[in-house]
Each structure stands twice: as structure tokens, then as C-alpha cells.
Tab-separated table of C-alpha atoms in Angstrom:
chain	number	residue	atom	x	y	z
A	634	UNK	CA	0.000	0.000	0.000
A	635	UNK	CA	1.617	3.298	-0.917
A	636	UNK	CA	0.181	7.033	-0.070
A	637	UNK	CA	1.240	9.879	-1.547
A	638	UNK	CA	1.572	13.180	0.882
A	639	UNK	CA	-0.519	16.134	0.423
A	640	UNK	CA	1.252	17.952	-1.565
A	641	UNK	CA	4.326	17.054	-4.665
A	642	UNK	CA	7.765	17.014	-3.072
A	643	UNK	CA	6.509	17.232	0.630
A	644	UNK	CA	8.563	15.492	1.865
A	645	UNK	CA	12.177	17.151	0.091
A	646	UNK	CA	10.334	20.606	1.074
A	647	UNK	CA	10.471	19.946	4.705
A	648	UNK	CA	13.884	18.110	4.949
A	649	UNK	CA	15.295	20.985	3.319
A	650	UNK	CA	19.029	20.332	2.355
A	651	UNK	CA	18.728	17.016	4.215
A	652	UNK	CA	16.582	15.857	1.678
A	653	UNK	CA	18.814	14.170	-0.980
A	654	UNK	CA	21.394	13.116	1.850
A	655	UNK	CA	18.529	11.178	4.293
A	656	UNK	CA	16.401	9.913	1.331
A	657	UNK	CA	19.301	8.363	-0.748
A	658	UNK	CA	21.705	7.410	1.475
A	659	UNK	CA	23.409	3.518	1.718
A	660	UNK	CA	24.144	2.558	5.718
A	661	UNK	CA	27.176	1.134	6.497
A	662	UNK	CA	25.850	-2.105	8.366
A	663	UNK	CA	23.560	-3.929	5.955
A	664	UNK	CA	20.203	-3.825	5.762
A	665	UNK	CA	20.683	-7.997	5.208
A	666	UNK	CA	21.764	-8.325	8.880
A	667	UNK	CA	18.074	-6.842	10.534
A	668	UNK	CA	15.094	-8.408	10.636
A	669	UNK	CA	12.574	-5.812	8.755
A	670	UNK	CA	8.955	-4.711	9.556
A	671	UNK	CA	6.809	-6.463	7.170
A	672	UNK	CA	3.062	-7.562	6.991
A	673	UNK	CA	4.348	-11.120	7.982
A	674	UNK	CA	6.420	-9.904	11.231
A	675	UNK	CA	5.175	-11.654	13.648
A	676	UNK	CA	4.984	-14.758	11.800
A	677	UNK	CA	8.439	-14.250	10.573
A	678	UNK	CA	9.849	-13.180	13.928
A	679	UNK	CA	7.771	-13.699	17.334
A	680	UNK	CA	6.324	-17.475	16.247
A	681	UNK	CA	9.421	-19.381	17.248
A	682	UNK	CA	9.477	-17.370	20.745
A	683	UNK	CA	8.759	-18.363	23.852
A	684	UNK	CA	5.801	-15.915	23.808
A	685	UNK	CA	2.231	-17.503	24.301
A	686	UNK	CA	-0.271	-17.296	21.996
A	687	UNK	CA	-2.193	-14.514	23.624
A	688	UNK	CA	0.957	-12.356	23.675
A	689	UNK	CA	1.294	-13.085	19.750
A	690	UNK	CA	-2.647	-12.446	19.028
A	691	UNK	CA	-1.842	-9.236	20.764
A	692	UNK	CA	1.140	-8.094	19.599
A	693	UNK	CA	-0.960	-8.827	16.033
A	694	UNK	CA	-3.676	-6.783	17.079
A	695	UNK	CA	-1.277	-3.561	17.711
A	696	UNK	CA	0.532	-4.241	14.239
A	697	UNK	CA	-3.008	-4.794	12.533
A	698	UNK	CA	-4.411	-1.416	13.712
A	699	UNK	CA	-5.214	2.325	12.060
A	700	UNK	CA	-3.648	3.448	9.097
A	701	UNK	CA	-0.346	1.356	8.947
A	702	UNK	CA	-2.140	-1.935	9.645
A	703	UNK	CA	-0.449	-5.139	8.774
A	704	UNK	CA	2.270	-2.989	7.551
A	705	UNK	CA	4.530	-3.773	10.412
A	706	UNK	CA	5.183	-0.267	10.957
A	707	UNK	CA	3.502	1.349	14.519
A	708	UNK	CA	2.452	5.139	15.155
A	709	UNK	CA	1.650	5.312	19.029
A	710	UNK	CA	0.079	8.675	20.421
A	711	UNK	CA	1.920	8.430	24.104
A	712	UNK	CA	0.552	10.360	27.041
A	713	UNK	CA	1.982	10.017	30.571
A	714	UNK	CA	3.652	13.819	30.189
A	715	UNK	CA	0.435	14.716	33.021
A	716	UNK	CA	2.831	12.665	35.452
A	717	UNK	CA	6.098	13.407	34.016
A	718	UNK	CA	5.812	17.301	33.035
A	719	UNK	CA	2.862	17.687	35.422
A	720	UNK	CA	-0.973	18.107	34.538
A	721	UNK	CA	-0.261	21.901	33.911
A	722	UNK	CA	2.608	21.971	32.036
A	723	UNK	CA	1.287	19.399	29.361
A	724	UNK	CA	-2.277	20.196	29.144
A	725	UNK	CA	-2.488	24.348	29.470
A	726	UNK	CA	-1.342	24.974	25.789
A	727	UNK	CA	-4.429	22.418	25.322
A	728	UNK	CA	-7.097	22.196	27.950
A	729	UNK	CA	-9.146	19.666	26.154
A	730	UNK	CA	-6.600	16.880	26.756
A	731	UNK	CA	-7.233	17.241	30.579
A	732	UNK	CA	-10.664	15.344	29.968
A	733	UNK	CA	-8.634	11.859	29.266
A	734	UNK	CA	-11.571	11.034	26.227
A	735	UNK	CA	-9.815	13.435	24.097
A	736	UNK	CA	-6.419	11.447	24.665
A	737	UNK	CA	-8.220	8.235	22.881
A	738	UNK	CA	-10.551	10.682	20.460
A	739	UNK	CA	-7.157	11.913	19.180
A	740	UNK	CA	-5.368	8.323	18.423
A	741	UNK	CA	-8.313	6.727	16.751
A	742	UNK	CA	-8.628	10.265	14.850
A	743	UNK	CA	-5.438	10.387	13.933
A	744	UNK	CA	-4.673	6.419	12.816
A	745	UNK	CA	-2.714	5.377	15.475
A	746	UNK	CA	-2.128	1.862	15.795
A	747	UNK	CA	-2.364	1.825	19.905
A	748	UNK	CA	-2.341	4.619	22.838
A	749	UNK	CA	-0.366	4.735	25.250
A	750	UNK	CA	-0.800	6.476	28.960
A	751	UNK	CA	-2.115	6.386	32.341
A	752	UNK	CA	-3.930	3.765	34.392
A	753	UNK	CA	-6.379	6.602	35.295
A	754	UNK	CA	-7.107	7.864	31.906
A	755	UNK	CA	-7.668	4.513	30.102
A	756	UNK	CA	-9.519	3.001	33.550
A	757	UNK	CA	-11.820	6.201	32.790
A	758	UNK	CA	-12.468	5.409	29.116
A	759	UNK	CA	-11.994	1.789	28.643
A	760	UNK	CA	-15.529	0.080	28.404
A	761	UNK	CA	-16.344	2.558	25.888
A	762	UNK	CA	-12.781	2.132	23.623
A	763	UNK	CA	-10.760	-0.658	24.837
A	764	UNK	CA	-12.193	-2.923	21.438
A	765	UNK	CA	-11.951	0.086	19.542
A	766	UNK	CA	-8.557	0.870	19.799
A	767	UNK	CA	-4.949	-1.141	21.322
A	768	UNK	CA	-4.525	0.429	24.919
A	769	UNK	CA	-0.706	0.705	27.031
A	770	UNK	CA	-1.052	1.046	30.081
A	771	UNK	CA	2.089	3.078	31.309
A	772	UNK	CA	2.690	1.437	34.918
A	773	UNK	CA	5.331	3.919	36.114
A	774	UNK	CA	6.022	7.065	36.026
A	775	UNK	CA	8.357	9.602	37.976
A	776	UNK	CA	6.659	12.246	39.305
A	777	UNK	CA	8.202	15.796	39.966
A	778	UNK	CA	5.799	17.068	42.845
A	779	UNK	CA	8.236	15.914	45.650
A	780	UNK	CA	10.446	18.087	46.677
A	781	UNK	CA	13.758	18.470	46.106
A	782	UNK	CA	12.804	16.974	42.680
A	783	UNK	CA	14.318	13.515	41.872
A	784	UNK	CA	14.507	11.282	38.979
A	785	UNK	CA	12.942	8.002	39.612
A	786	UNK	CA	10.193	5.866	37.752
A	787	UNK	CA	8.142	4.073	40.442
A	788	UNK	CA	4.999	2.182	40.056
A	789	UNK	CA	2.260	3.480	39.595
A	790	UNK	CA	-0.169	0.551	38.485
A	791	UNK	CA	-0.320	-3.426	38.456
A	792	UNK	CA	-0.061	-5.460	35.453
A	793	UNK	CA	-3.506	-6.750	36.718
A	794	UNK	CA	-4.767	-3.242	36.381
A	795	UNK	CA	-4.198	-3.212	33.201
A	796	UNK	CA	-5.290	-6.865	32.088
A	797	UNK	CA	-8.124	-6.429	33.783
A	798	UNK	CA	-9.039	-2.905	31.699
A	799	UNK	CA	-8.771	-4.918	28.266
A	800	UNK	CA	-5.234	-3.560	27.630
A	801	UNK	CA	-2.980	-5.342	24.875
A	802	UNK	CA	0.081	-3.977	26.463
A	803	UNK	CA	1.962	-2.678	29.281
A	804	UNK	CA	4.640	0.303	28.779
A	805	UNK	CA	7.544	0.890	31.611
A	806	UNK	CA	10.126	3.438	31.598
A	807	UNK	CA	13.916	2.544	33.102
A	808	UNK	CA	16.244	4.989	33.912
A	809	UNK	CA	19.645	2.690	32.933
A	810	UNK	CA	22.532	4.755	34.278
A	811	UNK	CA	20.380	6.023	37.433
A	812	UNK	CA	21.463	5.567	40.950
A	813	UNK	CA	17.830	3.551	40.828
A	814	UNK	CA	18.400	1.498	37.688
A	815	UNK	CA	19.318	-1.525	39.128
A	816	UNK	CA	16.069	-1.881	41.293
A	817	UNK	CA	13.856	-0.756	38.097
A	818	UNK	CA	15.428	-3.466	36.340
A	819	UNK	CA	14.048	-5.746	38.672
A	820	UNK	CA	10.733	-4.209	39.074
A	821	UNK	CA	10.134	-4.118	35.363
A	822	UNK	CA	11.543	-7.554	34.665
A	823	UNK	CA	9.201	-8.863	37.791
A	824	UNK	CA	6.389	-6.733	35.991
A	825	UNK	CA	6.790	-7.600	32.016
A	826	UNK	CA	7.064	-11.669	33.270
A	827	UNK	CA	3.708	-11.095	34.785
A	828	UNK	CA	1.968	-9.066	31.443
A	829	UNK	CA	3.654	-12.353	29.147
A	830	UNK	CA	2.022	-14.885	31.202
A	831	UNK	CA	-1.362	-13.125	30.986
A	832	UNK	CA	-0.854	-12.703	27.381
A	833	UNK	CA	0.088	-8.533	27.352
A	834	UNK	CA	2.506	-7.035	24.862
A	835	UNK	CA	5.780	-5.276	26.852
A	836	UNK	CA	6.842	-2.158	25.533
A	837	UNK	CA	10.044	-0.453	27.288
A	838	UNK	CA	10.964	3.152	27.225
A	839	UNK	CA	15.286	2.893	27.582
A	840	UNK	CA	15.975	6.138	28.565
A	841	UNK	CA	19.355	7.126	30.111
A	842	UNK	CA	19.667	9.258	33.212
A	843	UNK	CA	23.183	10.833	34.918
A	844	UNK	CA	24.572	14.162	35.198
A	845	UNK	CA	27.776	12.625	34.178
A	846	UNK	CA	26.136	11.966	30.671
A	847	UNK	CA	26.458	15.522	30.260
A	848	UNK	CA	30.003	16.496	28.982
A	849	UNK	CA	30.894	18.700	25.886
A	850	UNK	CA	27.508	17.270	24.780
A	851	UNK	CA	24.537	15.649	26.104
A	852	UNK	CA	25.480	11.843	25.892
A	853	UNK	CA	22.018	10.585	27.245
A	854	UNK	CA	21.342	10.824	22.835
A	855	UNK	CA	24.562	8.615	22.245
A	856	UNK	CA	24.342	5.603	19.598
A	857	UNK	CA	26.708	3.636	21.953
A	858	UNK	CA	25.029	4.013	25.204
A	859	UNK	CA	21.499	4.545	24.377
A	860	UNK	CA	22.377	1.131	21.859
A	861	UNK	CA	23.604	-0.584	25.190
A	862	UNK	CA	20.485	0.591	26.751
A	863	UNK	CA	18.167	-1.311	24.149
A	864	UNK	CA	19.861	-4.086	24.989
A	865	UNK	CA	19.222	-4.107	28.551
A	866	UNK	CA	15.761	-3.836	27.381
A	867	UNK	CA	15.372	-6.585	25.535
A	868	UNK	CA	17.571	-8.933	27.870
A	869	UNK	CA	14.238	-8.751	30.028
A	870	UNK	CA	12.220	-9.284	27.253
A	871	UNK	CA	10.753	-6.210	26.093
A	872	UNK	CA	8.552	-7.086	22.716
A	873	UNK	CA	9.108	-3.446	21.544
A	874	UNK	CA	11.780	-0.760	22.902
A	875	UNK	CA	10.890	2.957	22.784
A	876	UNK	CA	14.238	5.141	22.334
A	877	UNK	CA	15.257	9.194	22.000
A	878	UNK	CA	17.021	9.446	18.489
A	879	UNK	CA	20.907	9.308	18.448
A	880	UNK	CA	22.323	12.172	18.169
A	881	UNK	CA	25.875	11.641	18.859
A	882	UNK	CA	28.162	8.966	20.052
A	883	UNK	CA	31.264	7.713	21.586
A	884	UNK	CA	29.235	8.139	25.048
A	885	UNK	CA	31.475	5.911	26.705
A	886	UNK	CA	34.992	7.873	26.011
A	887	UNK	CA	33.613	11.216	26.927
A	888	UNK	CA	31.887	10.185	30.187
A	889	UNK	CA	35.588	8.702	31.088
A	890	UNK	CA	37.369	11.649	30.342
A	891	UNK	CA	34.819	14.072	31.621
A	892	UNK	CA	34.842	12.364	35.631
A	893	UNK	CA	38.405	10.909	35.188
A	894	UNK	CA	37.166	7.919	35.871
A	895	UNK	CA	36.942	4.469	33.798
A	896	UNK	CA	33.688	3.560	32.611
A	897	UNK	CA	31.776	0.902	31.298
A	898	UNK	CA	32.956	-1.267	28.091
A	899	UNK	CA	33.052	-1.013	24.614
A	900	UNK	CA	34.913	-1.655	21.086
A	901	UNK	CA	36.565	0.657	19.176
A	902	UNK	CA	34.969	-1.198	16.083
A	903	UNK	CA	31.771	0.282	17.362
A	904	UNK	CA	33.194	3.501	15.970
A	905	UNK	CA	34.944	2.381	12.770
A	906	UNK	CA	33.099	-0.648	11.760
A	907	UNK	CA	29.444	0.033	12.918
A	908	UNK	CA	28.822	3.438	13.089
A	909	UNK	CA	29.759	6.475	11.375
A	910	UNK	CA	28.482	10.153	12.489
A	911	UNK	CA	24.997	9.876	9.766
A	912	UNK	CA	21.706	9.627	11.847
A	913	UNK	CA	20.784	6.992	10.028
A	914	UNK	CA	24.043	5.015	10.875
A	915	UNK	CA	23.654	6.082	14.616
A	916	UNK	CA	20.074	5.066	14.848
A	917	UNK	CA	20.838	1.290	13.009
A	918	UNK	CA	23.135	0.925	15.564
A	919	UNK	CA	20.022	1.371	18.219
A	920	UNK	CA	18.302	-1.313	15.935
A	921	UNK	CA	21.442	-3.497	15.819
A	922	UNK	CA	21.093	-3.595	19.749
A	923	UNK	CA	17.070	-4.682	19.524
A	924	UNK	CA	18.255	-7.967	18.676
A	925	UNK	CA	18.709	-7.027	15.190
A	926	UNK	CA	15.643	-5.366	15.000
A	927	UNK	CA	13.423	-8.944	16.441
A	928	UNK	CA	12.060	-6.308	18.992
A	929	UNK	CA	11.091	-2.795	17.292
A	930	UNK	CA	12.595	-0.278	17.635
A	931	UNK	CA	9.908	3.162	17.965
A	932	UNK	CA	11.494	6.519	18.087
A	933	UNK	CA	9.974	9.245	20.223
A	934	UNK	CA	9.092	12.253	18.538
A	935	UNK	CA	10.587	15.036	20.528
A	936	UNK	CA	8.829	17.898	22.465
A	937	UNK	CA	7.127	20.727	20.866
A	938	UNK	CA	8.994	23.262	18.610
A	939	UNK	CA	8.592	25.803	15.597
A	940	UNK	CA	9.342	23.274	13.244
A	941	UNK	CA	7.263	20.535	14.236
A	942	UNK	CA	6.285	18.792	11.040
A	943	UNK	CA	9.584	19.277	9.496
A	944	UNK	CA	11.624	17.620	12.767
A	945	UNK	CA	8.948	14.799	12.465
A	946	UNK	CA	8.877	13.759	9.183
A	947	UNK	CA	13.019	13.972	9.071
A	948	UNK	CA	12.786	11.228	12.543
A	949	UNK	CA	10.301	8.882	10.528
A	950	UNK	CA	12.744	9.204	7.825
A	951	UNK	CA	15.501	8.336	10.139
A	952	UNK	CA	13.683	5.664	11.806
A	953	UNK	CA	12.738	3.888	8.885
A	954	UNK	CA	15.421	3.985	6.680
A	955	UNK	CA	17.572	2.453	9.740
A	956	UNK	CA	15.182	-0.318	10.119
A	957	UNK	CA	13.297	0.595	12.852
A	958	UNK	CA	9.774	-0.061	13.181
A	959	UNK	CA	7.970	3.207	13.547
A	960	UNK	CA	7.322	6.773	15.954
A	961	UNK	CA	5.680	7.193	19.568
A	962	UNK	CA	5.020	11.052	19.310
A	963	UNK	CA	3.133	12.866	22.209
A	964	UNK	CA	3.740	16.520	22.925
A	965	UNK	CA	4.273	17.484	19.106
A	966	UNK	CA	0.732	16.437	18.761
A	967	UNK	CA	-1.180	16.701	21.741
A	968	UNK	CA	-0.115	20.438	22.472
A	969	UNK	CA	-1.336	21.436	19.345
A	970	UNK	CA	-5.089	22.298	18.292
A	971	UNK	CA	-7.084	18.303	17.503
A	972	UNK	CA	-6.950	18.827	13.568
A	973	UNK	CA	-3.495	19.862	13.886
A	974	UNK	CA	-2.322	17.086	15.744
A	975	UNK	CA	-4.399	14.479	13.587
A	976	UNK	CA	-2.659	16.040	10.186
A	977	UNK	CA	0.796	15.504	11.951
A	978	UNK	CA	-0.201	11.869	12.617
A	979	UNK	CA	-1.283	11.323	8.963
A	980	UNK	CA	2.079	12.855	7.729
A	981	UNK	CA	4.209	10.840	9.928
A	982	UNK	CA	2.248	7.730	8.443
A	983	UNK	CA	2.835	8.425	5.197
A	984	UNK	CA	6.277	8.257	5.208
A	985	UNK	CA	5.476	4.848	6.678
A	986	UNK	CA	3.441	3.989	3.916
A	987	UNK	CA	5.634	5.603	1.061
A	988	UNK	CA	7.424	3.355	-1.425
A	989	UNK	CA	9.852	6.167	-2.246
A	990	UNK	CA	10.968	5.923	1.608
A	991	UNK	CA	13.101	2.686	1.448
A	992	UNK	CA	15.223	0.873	3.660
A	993	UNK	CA	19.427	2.157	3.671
């Protein structure tokens, strides 16, 4: 299935002088060595797991939803910023989206294959959408109410909860690199055992968190250590990981020489053989790191800016042309006025569902 965007040369208008560069470029690990998204992925990929068969008829369901069904290509609308950024801070360019309806009105508006957010605003809406669209139910959170702020993801919600609501999946964040990692690790592993056995999808936001990731740039956005992250992620068995685009790398020397300290392992044919400095190399390194791309990798979207359409459609391009399996994009959309938000969906898509976009 191909769709054409809204208007000839779209997508070159917004990339800008990116265009020829993102859209033509050849990656330097081969596309040979991932396992695509396809119509047959779970098939292809999952069947020979040890995943039950509810976890499989679920993990269908979210690939067979909204406008890139049975594509194997996702487009989540994500919503737990009430939590994360606060209620005010996320929903006051927006009011509407503090009435949690909206939240589901805008991912079945906007052809999303699942949504993703709170125990509260799903367990006020389900019964009315849970077998109209894939709910995540987002079972911790870190909450910056407590004061002095701190930076930990704590539970929030049981995987019962969310079996019990009709969910197909359950969504976690870990810190990796937090003082608190190490008991997340085990929370979530505990937690994403549970949703398998009662036949839930686990999707796993790998986000880094130190001050010491921040040198002469911000290395939480490293290839190297947000790749290592992904596969902490999927060492406990998350079905799909969630990730910030790369935007650097060599993580691992700089946090050394920053604190003088050594730190962590790596190869230097990470640098020369696997990566070079191209987003899309940086970001097939993420997918490399997803077991070769057996657990999807989704890209988050990004908060809010001026160029909001243009930064989206280049990260789909990104995403895709690595190998990775699709966008979870939140503020961009939600913080915008409904139509607004449902038009950005639809353009992310299409790059999804463009022929012209093809694998590096």
C-alpha cells in the first residue's frame, strides 16, 4: 500500500538540504543483517518465541491497527507527560486533553495503531474504547511534585490493572545509568514476566539518566550508550523498545574523560566498523542492539517546537530507513489544536506507507 503526501515534493520541502542526503543514502551495516517490519512480522519473527499465543494475538492486534495496519510499521500517540511534566505543564497549551476522552478521540482520529498512557485515563475510558482501539497502560512514572525533585520511575499501576481494563500492552520506563536502575530493572523484569504470562505485549521506554552523561555534549542521545540501553531492554524481554534518536556517540569515552574515571565497556569497532556520524548510521546501531531489529525499535518524537512537522517527518525518515519499526510522538501532537495534531499523525504515516521511503 503506498500514499502519496498532500502535496508534490513534501517530503524534500520539509527536509530541506537534508533531503537528498537522508532519502538516498546507503548505511554502512547492511540492511541484510536486521530483521525488517513487514506484513508477515510476527509470523516471521515472534512465532518461534517463547511468547504464548495470547501475547502473539496481541502483539498482532497492535501491528493490525489504524492506518499502517499489517504494515509492520507502529504510530503510538503516548501520554503520561500529566505525570512526568505535570498536569499543567502538558495540558495548558491544550485544555481539552485534561478530559482523558480526548487522549483516545485523538489516536483513533489520527490512525494510530495503539495509545499509550495512564492507568487513570484509560480506567476512565476503557468500556467505551478498549475494542476500539490497542490500549498501554504506562505502569510507572516519575513524578516531579516531591520536593527536592528527583529522577525516579516508580509504580504506579499493576499489570492486573491493566489486564483487567482490556489492555494489549503494558509500557515501563527505566532509567539505565540512574542511581535507581538496578532496582527498576528488577521491578520491570518482575512486571513484564507477569503481562507475558497473561498474554500482554511489553513495551520499554530505555531512557538514560546521569549528570555525568552531560560532557561537551549531552550523551544521554549517544548511539553507543542509548544502543547498550536497548539491549538491557530486551535482555528482560521487552517485545518493543521505545528510544530518543541518536544524536551523537562515543558516550562511553567522553563520560571517562569528563569524571576521570573508567567507565563501562566497549569496542573501538563500534566507531569504525558500525557506526559512522549519519543519523541513520547512529540510529541502526540502536536497531542493531534490539536484537537485530526482532524487537522494534519506535522513536519518540521530541517535544514541541517551531518546526514541528519538518523535525517529524526527518525522525520517521531516520527511523525507517535504519530499520526501525515506527514513531511514539506525544507533545508534538497533543499540544497542538485536535486537527493539527491528527494532520501531523497522517504525515508521519505516510512516510510509513511511502514506497519512495526505502530501507538504507
Amino acid at each position: 500500500m503506498t500514499t502519496m503526501l498532500s502535496a508534490p515534493n513534501s517530503i524534500e520541502s520539509l527536509l530541506g538540504k537534508e533531503a537528498e542526503d537522508l532519502l538516498t543514502y546507503k548505511a554502512k551495516i547492511s540492511k541484510d543483517l536486521l530483521h525488517l517490519p513487514g506484513p508477515d512480522f510476527v509470523d516471521r519473527v515472534w512465532l518461534s518465541s517463547d511468547r504464548n499465543s495470547q501475547v502473539l494475538r496481541n502483539l498482532q492486534t497492535l501491528y493490525a491497527t489504524g492506518r499502517l495496519a499489517n504494515t509492520g510499521y507502529v504510530s503510538i500517540l503516548p501520554v503520561d507527560q500529566g505525570i512526568e511534566h505535570s498536569a499543567g505543564a502538558s495540558f495548558a497549551p491544550n485544555p481539552i486533553y485534561f478530559d482523558p476522552e480526548n487522549i483516545i478521540k485523538l489516536a483513533i482520529e489520527g490512525g494510530c495503531n495503539a495509545v499509550a498512557t495512564t492507568l487513570g485515563v484509560l480506567g476512565a475510558v476503557s468500556r467505551k474504547y478498549a475494542h476500539k482501539i490497542p490500549l498501554i497502560v504506562k505502569i510507572n512514572h516519575n513524578e516531579l511534585l516531591t520536593y527536592p525533585n528527583q529522577f525516579d520511575q516508580v509504580l504506579f499501576a499493576s499489570v492486573e490493572q491493566a489486564w483487567n481494563l482490556g489492555a494489549v500492552a503494558v509500557g515501563a520506563t527505566i532509567y539505565f545509568g540512574s542511581d535507581q536502575s538496578t532496582r527498576q530493572i528488577q521491578e520491570i523484569s518482575q512486571a513484564f514476566k507477569r503481562a507475558h504470562d497473561l498474554g500482554m505485549v511489553t513495551i520499554l521506554w530505555c531512557y538514560l539518566r546521569n549528570n555525568a552523561f552531560k560532557q561537551d555534549q549531552d550523551y544521554h542521545l549517544a548511539a553507543d550508550l542509548t544502543g547498550q540501553a536497548n539491549h538491557l531492554g530486551v535482555t528482560i524481554e521487552a517485545d518493543i523498545i521505545k528510544q530518543k534518536l541518536p544524536e551523537n556517540n562515543k558516550g562511553y569515552g567522553a563520560v571517562a574523560q569528563g569524571t576521570g574515571k573508567s567507565y563501562g565497556k566497549t569496542n573501538e569497532r563500534v566507531y569504525t566498523d558500525l557506526t559512522t556520524d549519519h543519523p541513520i548510521d547512529l540510529t541502526r546501531y540502536q536497531v542493531l542492539n534490539c536484537y537485530c531489529g526482532r524487537a522494534g525499535l519506535i522513536n519518540s518524537g521530541g517535544a514541541p517546537g517551531r518546526n514541528d512537522f519538518a523535525e517529524a517527518v526527518r525522525t520517521a525518515i531516520i527511523n525507517k530507513r535504519a530499520g526501525g519499526t515506527g514513531l511514539i510522538s506525544g507533545r508534538k501532537t497533543f499540544q497542538r489544536p485536535f486537527e493539527e495534531g491528527v494532520k501531523l499523525f497522517h504525515l508521519i504515516q505516510d512516510i510509513y506507507l511511502s514506497s519512495e521511503v526505502t530501507i538504507a
